[in-house]
Amino acid sequence: MSMQIEGLESLFPNAVLPASPETVEPEAGEVFVATNGDLRESANVNCWAVQESYEKKLDEVLRACFGRKVRRAHPVKGDLGHGFIGSQREGSDVFARIDPEAPIIVLLTAWQYSHHVAPSLVHHKGPILLLANFDGTWPGLVGMLNLAGTLTSLGRSYSRLWSENFDDRFFLEGLKTWFNTGTVVQDTSYLRELPAETTLFETTGGRIGRHLGNWILRNKEIMGLFDSFCMGMINGVFPQKALCDIGLPIEALSQSALVHEMSLVPQGLREACLTWYEERGMRFKWGQDPATELTRDQVLEQCAMMIAMARFAERFGLASVGVQYQQGLKDVCPASDFAEGAIGSTARFPIPGDDGAVIRPGKPIPCINEVDMGTGIPQTMLFRLLDTLGLPSETTLHDIRWGSEFEGQFYWDFEISGSVPFEHLVGGIAGAIGYRQAPMYFAKGGSTIGGQCKAGTFVWARAHYEGLDVHMHIGTGKAYELPEAEFRRRLDSTTSQWPLMNVALDGMGRDDLMAGHQSNHVTVAYVPETQLTEVVRAFVCMALTQNMRVHLAGDVRI
């Protein structure tokens, strides 16, 4: 649609104003539905069948229960074999055409790159419902939690809803409320904010936390990130002022520099590294075809990556380090999983630094998986706290991947996309299995660090930002070693190549975390049960001292 401006032609005879598309409005009874997807076309094609089935379910429910029907906000791309929004440009074009006042459902059944649609949703004036299927296959609940956290970080209000089959009372009542009011308010009473000055500072843990928090503010814990903005996670990229205010600034590194440093690692050192893990019992599922199977050359290159990461950490004095993991790097070398899990382990191949001395022997180097600053903050802090106290100090993030009941108890399936520190696995290095990463994501392969995460108590956390304020959610839980058949069922229902942690969160059910968590990620660190309360007190007081707003989750004991 062209626009006329009086006087334009006489002043600027060659001017051509960009044409605006005609606005598409839903007809009576129609509901706009957008389906955001991956940046990788191979993933969009593979995930489309599940998405299509849930679109059908949603349309059936709308017709049968509400006298409405689905109106796709964008067409299915028959030539590409899917109907996902696959880029930020496409998402911007979709929302430029639709009525900005219209209610819209963003239906999520797979991983999605939030930046495809989040900038447009910020400007959309109508009610927004983020609707996820609660299923382990790809899954939508992970994408919804990420898009929710992203919109929170951008200051845009929205509603959340989730369901296994789109037929339960919780789902139907939530959808009815959204249609009637434009909002679904979920119960987040499991979270309670602590005041900045709390009596916890008077405890032993509190005094430790204040000391360490002040130490970090004075000395700084630098997080080194090889590029940023992984997987479209806007909520994983914090404002620089917010990071400086809490004493955790960024050292911005380049993945191209990482690849160059890898090229300097001699073949003999790579071989020595891989042999070191094999001699300690790690089993690799070797194959012959690098396009679909794990090969020795892939893992040797991952060893070079770990060595390079450690050298950067030492060279720049980094407290923690992270690799962007996907775009760019995946096209030039194997996935970073093995390198990330191995560098974050206390039991680690002795890596010689620039001066020949072994880098940080006997200590993990915290790895900020997927360069997610919201997990990097608690990971870096927990390492410093646990290392100071002489406790095991390995940390990792996990995807909040899925969950289901077993013998009357709901267990979450936390599953990082590739690796955990060896100390988190049953059997340690000897309990780890190296599988090839999925070809649809990683054409150049690379080994994961698969296995069952060990039983034990843990502290969990996640940081997010609102404006320039950093908020920290802190809770506790327990990991379980479920029977082999049940563990295998859960692994096969998600991604079998990845490590799986089966957990129950203290004082929290499934819907609590879905209602209030501001990310698809969560940071965990195992802590002995006898020392858990004091560690939590110290961690809370560290965060408060470092100018964060702290929210206790569930029945965390303080």
C-alpha atoms as one frame of an Amber mdcrd trajectory, in Angstrom:
protein
   0.000   0.000   0.000   1.656   3.277  -1.141   1.455   6.382   1.024   1.013
   9.972  -0.180   2.746  12.863   1.601   1.818  16.393   0.554   4.746  18.296
  -0.904   6.970  15.239  -1.262   7.083  15.190  -5.054   7.925  18.887  -5.433
  10.761  18.730  -2.874  12.099  15.262  -3.694  11.002  14.346  -7.230  12.925
  11.046  -7.173  11.664   9.898  -3.794   9.899   6.517  -3.556   8.410   5.746
  -0.160   8.504   2.089   0.890   5.096   0.517   0.442   3.326  -0.883   3.476
   1.578  -4.252   3.107  -2.175  -4.376   3.405  -3.266  -5.326   6.899  -4.808
  -8.776   7.208  -7.578  -8.998   9.788  -9.100 -12.210  11.128 -12.642 -12.904
  10.088 -15.358 -13.558  12.649 -14.470 -16.567  14.765 -10.892 -16.807  13.489
  -7.839 -16.756  15.764  -4.411 -15.878  14.424  -1.860 -18.617  15.094   1.855
 -18.161  14.427   4.318 -21.050  14.470   7.888 -20.024  15.189  10.688 -22.453
  14.424  14.377 -23.089  14.055  16.964 -21.248  11.999  18.142 -24.584  10.589
  15.924 -25.853   7.799  16.841 -29.471   8.500  15.386 -29.107  12.002  12.240
 -27.367  10.752  11.540 -30.164   8.277  12.121 -32.876  10.896   9.920 -31.152
  13.478   7.056 -30.225  11.171   4.980 -33.399  11.551   4.608 -32.869  15.325
   3.786 -29.191  14.854   1.164 -30.012  12.212  -0.515 -32.550  14.484  -0.839
 -30.031  17.317  -2.179 -27.362  14.992  -4.884 -29.833  14.042  -5.620 -30.561
  17.708  -5.849 -26.853  18.470  -8.216 -26.226  15.576 -10.447 -29.098  16.701
 -10.601 -27.706  20.240 -11.325 -24.177  19.043 -14.189 -25.397  16.854 -15.700
 -27.850  19.357 -15.386 -25.812  22.559 -15.224 -22.148  21.556 -16.910 -21.822
  18.158 -13.670 -20.530  16.648 -11.046 -21.780  14.231  -7.330 -21.426  13.499
  -6.253 -18.759  11.019  -2.583 -19.229  10.199  -0.775 -15.895  10.357   1.566
 -17.167   7.623   1.283 -19.909   5.008   2.759 -23.391   5.035   5.795 -23.419
   2.751   5.072 -26.479   0.650   8.286 -26.179  -1.327  10.313 -26.332   1.905
   8.217 -28.971   3.632   7.180 -27.022   6.735   5.177 -24.071   7.999   7.543
 -22.588  10.600   8.790 -19.030  10.673  12.459 -19.639   9.905  14.194 -16.270
  10.217  13.894 -12.851  11.823  13.211 -11.304   8.418  10.346 -13.713   7.819
   8.929 -13.105  11.300   9.095  -9.348  10.810   7.320  -9.608   7.467   4.582
 -11.834   8.953   3.775  -9.421  11.771   3.975  -6.382   9.490   0.963  -7.776
   7.611  -1.368  -8.851  10.404  -3.732  -6.636  12.381  -1.593  -5.306  15.282
  -4.651  -5.251  17.567  -5.637  -8.877  16.943  -5.133 -11.522  19.637  -2.491
 -14.031  18.573  -1.484 -17.500  19.721   2.159 -18.467  19.230   1.991 -22.266
  19.084   5.278 -23.899  20.075   6.055 -27.611  19.649   9.797 -27.486  18.916
  12.883 -25.449  19.655  12.448 -21.965  18.266  14.729 -18.979  17.779  13.049
 -16.300  19.848  14.577 -13.425  17.917  12.554 -14.453  14.843   9.390 -13.053
  16.422  10.228 -11.294  19.710  11.013  -7.845  18.196   7.670  -7.936  16.380
   5.770  -9.190  19.436   7.117  -6.205  21.380   5.244  -3.923  18.972   2.146
  -6.104  18.657  -0.685  -4.428  20.593  -3.098  -7.339  20.878  -3.039 -10.071
  23.542  -0.283 -12.685  23.136  -0.592 -16.309  24.250   2.481 -18.536  24.240
   1.054 -22.051  23.919   3.309 -25.107  24.276   2.811 -28.816  23.961   4.180
 -30.631  27.023   6.060 -33.370  25.199   9.648 -34.559  25.120  10.016 -35.143
  21.400  11.506 -31.829  20.288   9.845 -30.059  22.427   7.630 -26.989  22.635
   7.823 -26.461  26.389  11.540 -25.648  26.046  10.856 -23.151  23.283   8.010
 -21.560  25.222  10.126 -21.043  28.340  12.786 -19.353  26.248  10.371 -17.080
  24.393   8.686 -16.225  27.699  12.020 -15.268  29.257  12.879 -13.246  26.163
   9.645 -11.250  26.274  10.152 -10.647  30.004  13.630  -9.272  29.292  12.140
  -7.007  26.593   9.396  -5.733  28.899   6.476  -7.129  26.846   3.534  -8.657
  28.697   2.209 -12.038  27.542   0.383 -15.131  28.796   1.608 -18.736  29.086
  -0.277 -21.997  28.660   0.817 -25.622  28.210  -0.773 -29.034  27.809   0.050
 -32.600  26.833  -2.917 -33.203  24.535  -4.899 -29.933  24.479  -7.822 -31.614
  26.195  -7.328 -31.189  29.969  -9.279 -28.868  32.238  -6.257 -26.656  33.008
  -5.758 -26.004  29.310  -9.428 -25.462  28.429 -10.073 -23.097  31.334  -6.888
 -21.183  30.586  -7.836 -20.785  26.941 -11.336 -19.649  27.899  -9.929 -17.041
  30.264  -7.568 -15.736  27.594 -10.379 -15.405  25.065 -12.551 -13.573  27.603
  -9.941 -11.275  29.154  -6.854 -11.322  26.952  -4.752 -12.614  29.860  -4.025
 -15.858  31.692  -2.429 -15.226  35.085  -0.522 -18.291  36.269   0.204 -18.998
  39.928   3.807 -18.068  40.737   3.422 -18.068  44.513   6.223 -20.642  44.692
   8.576 -17.646  44.331   9.182 -15.226  47.202  11.541 -12.276  47.045  13.947
 -11.659  49.888  14.654  -8.138  51.147  18.083  -6.716  50.407  18.846  -6.700
  54.134  17.988 -10.060  55.631  18.856 -11.809  58.883  20.533 -14.481  56.744
  23.613 -12.258  56.780  23.960 -13.098  60.480  24.445 -16.823  59.796  27.760
 -18.499  59.069  26.765 -19.005  55.445  25.550 -15.436  55.212  28.867 -14.040
  56.403  30.683 -16.209  53.871  28.344 -15.002  51.128  28.801 -11.329  52.000
  32.583 -11.757  51.986  32.608 -13.522  48.600  30.088 -11.103  47.084  32.216
  -8.135  48.099  35.329  -9.939  46.840  33.706 -10.396  43.423  32.575  -6.759
  43.252  36.122  -5.635  44.031  38.147  -8.154  42.011  35.657  -9.126  39.260
  34.909 -12.599  37.929  35.321 -12.296  34.164  33.173 -14.523  31.958  34.873
 -15.221  28.624  32.429 -15.837  25.778  33.363 -16.929  22.279  30.688 -14.868
  20.540  27.177 -14.602  21.969  23.466 -14.772  21.141  23.283 -18.543  20.748
  20.109 -20.190  19.418  18.170 -16.913  19.242  18.178 -16.548  23.039  17.706
 -12.817  23.581  17.198 -13.543  27.282  20.700 -15.037  27.397  22.337 -11.729
  26.424  22.473  -9.338  29.376  23.028  -5.560  29.253  26.682  -4.783  29.896
  25.863  -2.341  32.689  23.833  -5.019  34.470  26.824  -7.370  34.356  29.245
  -4.695  35.537  26.935  -3.793  38.415  27.117  -7.372  39.757  30.869  -7.776
  39.269  30.654 -10.287  36.409  31.805  -8.515  33.233  32.306 -10.156  29.848
  35.531 -10.770  27.955  34.280 -10.787  24.354  36.152 -13.432  22.374  35.739
 -14.641  18.806  35.006 -18.148  17.608  37.398 -17.504  14.727  40.155 -16.973
  17.310  39.139 -20.257  18.959  39.395 -22.150  15.660  42.802 -20.592  15.025
  44.030 -21.593  18.490  42.754 -25.127  17.836  44.887 -25.288  14.699  47.986
 -24.677  16.832  47.385 -27.791  18.982  49.773 -30.498  17.708  48.470 -33.905
  16.722  50.453 -35.653  19.433  48.786 -33.592  22.181  45.364 -34.293  20.706
  46.084 -38.024  20.691  47.394 -37.929  24.258  44.212 -36.169  25.369  41.823
 -38.680  23.812  43.880 -41.617  25.061  43.744 -40.166  28.589  39.917 -40.405
  28.599  39.850 -43.830  26.971  42.268 -45.198  29.565  39.900 -43.972  32.306
  37.000 -45.875  30.827  35.016 -43.523  28.611  33.353 -45.504  25.822  32.972
 -43.924  22.402  30.479 -45.325  19.893  32.839 -45.272  16.934  31.745 -45.599
  13.328  33.196 -45.245   9.845  30.985 -42.719   8.052  31.688 -39.206   9.416
  28.441 -37.910   7.895  26.344 -40.005  10.264  28.737 -41.706  12.704  31.279
 -40.689  15.308  34.887 -40.875  14.170  38.167 -40.546  16.015  39.130 -37.463
  14.019  36.019 -35.661  15.267  36.898 -36.259  18.914  40.552 -35.370  18.364
  39.388 -31.992  17.104  37.151 -31.631  20.160  40.220 -32.321  22.320  41.989
 -29.489  20.516  39.015 -27.241  21.281  39.151 -28.032  24.999  42.882 -27.346
  25.088  42.367 -24.056  23.240  39.533 -23.000  25.575  41.679 -23.648  28.649
  44.558 -21.641  27.197  42.260 -18.685  26.546  40.929 -18.943  30.110  44.448
 -18.789  31.507  45.650 -16.121  29.103  42.795 -13.735  29.863  42.362 -14.617
  33.550  38.811 -15.838  33.003  36.676 -17.215  35.813  34.547 -19.135  33.302
  34.366 -19.667  29.566  31.657 -20.457  27.026  31.292 -21.317  23.334  28.472
 -20.067  21.133  27.961 -23.685  20.063  25.873 -23.383  16.930  25.915 -20.825
  14.131  29.264 -20.511  12.409  31.227 -22.919  14.572  29.109 -25.950  13.630
  29.974 -25.348   9.981  33.742 -25.492  10.449  34.389 -28.066  13.175  32.689
 -30.740  15.294  30.271 -29.743  18.054  31.741 -28.328  21.253  29.997 -30.775
  23.626  32.884 -33.024  24.628  35.171 -30.025  25.055  32.628 -28.212  27.241
  31.909 -31.130  29.546  35.576 -32.077  29.862  36.821 -28.563  30.626  34.141
 -28.183  33.310  35.342 -31.333  35.085  37.800 -31.585  37.944  39.146 -34.839
  36.471  40.615 -33.355  33.309  43.446 -34.162  30.928  46.449 -32.095  32.111
  46.522 -29.211  29.641  49.840 -27.387  29.214  49.563 -23.622  29.074  51.665
 -21.130  27.141  54.468 -21.544  29.703  54.238 -25.344  29.754  52.679 -25.503
  33.241  49.449 -27.472  33.644  46.432 -25.157  33.632  44.403 -25.159  36.864
  45.066 -28.748  37.913  42.443 -30.255  40.195  39.901 -27.524  39.492  37.106
 -27.334  36.927  36.912 -24.369  34.595  33.178 -23.518  34.617  31.757 -23.795
  31.115  28.927 -21.437  30.182  27.138 -23.696  27.741  25.500 -21.919  24.807
  27.055 -18.659  26.123  23.898 -18.133  28.180  24.778 -15.316  30.565  21.748
 -16.136  32.701  23.315 -19.478  33.598  26.876 -18.203  33.436  26.191 -15.871
  36.365  25.133 -18.583  38.864  27.661 -21.078  37.463  30.550 -18.688  38.025
  29.319 -17.720  41.481  28.654 -21.299  42.577  32.087 -22.415  41.451  33.712
 -19.680  43.528  31.543 -20.482  46.559  31.912 -24.260  46.440  35.626 -24.124
  45.662  36.134 -21.758  48.608  34.318 -24.174  50.918  36.335 -27.158  49.716
  33.274 -28.831  48.178  32.917 -30.374  44.692  32.609 -27.320  42.460  31.513
 -28.656  39.061  28.496 -26.858  37.603  26.431 -27.156  34.455  23.271 -25.910
  32.868  20.448 -28.166  31.759  17.509 -27.747  29.452  14.205 -28.093  31.298
  13.458 -30.717  28.734  10.391 -32.669  29.848   8.945 -34.577  32.795   6.409
 -37.229  33.753   5.228 -39.303  36.678   6.785 -42.535  37.865   5.199 -44.463
  40.738   3.183 -41.428  41.798   6.057 -38.923  41.748   6.632 -36.287  39.055
  10.247 -36.208  37.901  11.650 -33.536  35.648  13.984 -34.649  32.889  16.828
 -32.147  32.823  18.874 -32.787  29.703  21.679 -30.599  28.485  22.207 -30.612
  24.746  25.375 -32.657  24.770  27.494 -32.882  27.902  27.897 -32.462  31.642
  31.001 -32.559  33.856  32.061 -36.167  34.335  31.566 -35.816  38.101  27.821
 -35.407  37.538  27.494 -38.860  35.960  27.046 -42.237  37.584  30.526 -43.741
  37.363  32.258 -40.504  36.359  34.458 -40.815  33.271  33.966 -44.596  33.248
  30.202 -44.078  33.187  30.306 -41.725  30.200  29.375 -42.754  26.679  30.351
 -40.751  23.628  27.623 -40.612  20.981  27.707 -38.680  17.730  25.673 -35.494
  17.834  22.579 -35.599  15.617  23.446 -34.977  11.936  20.399 -32.750  11.427
  22.006 -30.230  13.795  25.724 -30.973  13.386  26.937 -31.965   9.942  30.512
 -32.275  11.211  29.567 -34.486  14.132  31.377 -34.588  17.446  30.931 -36.615
  20.604  28.483 -35.963  23.391  29.117 -37.001  26.982  26.077 -39.205  27.535
  24.960 -41.138  30.575  22.753 -41.063  33.666  23.320 -38.249  36.125  23.988
 -39.455  39.655  21.633 -39.286  42.626  22.110 -36.521  45.155  20.933 -33.173
  46.472  21.661 -30.029  44.525  21.152 -26.283  44.406  19.638 -24.810  41.256
  19.516 -21.240  40.010  18.810 -19.006  37.069  19.436 -15.287  36.547  17.356
 -13.062  34.318  17.113  -9.333  33.823  14.298  -6.818  33.878  15.552  -3.460
  32.683  18.981  -3.264  34.308  17.995  -5.250  37.397  19.416  -8.775  37.654
  17.034 -11.239  39.305  18.173 -14.610  40.650  15.816 -17.552  41.261  17.318
 -20.032  43.734  15.972 -23.427  44.789  17.006 -26.922  45.764  16.151 -30.417
  44.637  17.159 -34.024  44.528  18.369 -36.132  41.618  17.360 -39.780  41.370
  18.822 -42.800  39.641  15.622 -44.299  38.263  15.338 -47.977  37.298  16.992
 -48.769  33.989  13.722 -49.351  32.106  12.252 -46.042  33.282  15.474 -44.151
  32.625  15.598 -45.623  29.125  11.944 -44.693  28.475  12.692 -41.088  29.326
  15.912 -41.028  27.337  14.195 -42.485  24.272  11.367 -39.942  24.649  13.834
 -37.058  24.433  17.324 -37.162  22.873  19.106 -40.403  23.656  22.618 -39.118
  22.874  22.508 -36.558  25.687  23.072 -36.891  29.465  19.853 -37.068  31.480
  19.234 -35.886  35.050  15.961 -37.032  36.682  14.985 -34.625  39.439  12.299
 -33.543  41.855  12.368 -29.898  42.915  11.736 -29.147  46.578   8.245 -27.753
  47.100   7.522 -27.371  43.394   5.391 -29.280  40.932   5.440 -29.329  37.170
   3.225 -26.313  36.694   5.132 -24.100  39.114   8.273 -24.082  37.010   6.281
 -23.720  33.795   4.430 -20.734  35.231   7.328 -18.676  36.513  10.704 -19.750
  35.156  12.292 -17.180  32.859  14.347 -19.500  30.675  14.574 -22.917  29.090
  17.788 -23.362  31.094  18.603 -24.021  34.739  21.982 -24.175  36.498  22.692
 -27.065  38.881  25.495 -27.936  41.289  25.527 -31.008  43.533  25.910 -30.196
  47.239  26.031 -32.737  50.109  22.702 -32.746  51.955  24.339 -32.011  55.330
  25.814 -28.770  53.962  23.067 -27.743  51.553  21.280 -25.230  53.782  24.442
 -23.326  54.670  25.551 -23.289  51.037  22.181 -21.860  49.981  22.453 -19.161
  52.671  25.890 -18.222  51.403  24.765 -18.221  47.769  21.736 -16.056  48.549
  23.863 -13.551  50.441  26.454 -13.469  47.648  23.731 -12.540  45.166  22.247
  -9.871  47.443  25.685  -8.395  48.096  26.293  -8.309  44.341  23.214  -6.087
  43.891  20.838  -8.778  42.627  17.200  -9.282  43.533  16.822 -12.771  44.957
  13.724 -14.953  44.736  13.593 -18.192  46.734  11.755 -21.006  44.971   9.605
 -23.699  46.532  10.600 -25.158  49.899  14.269 -24.206  49.812  15.553 -24.367
  53.394  17.318 -21.293  54.736
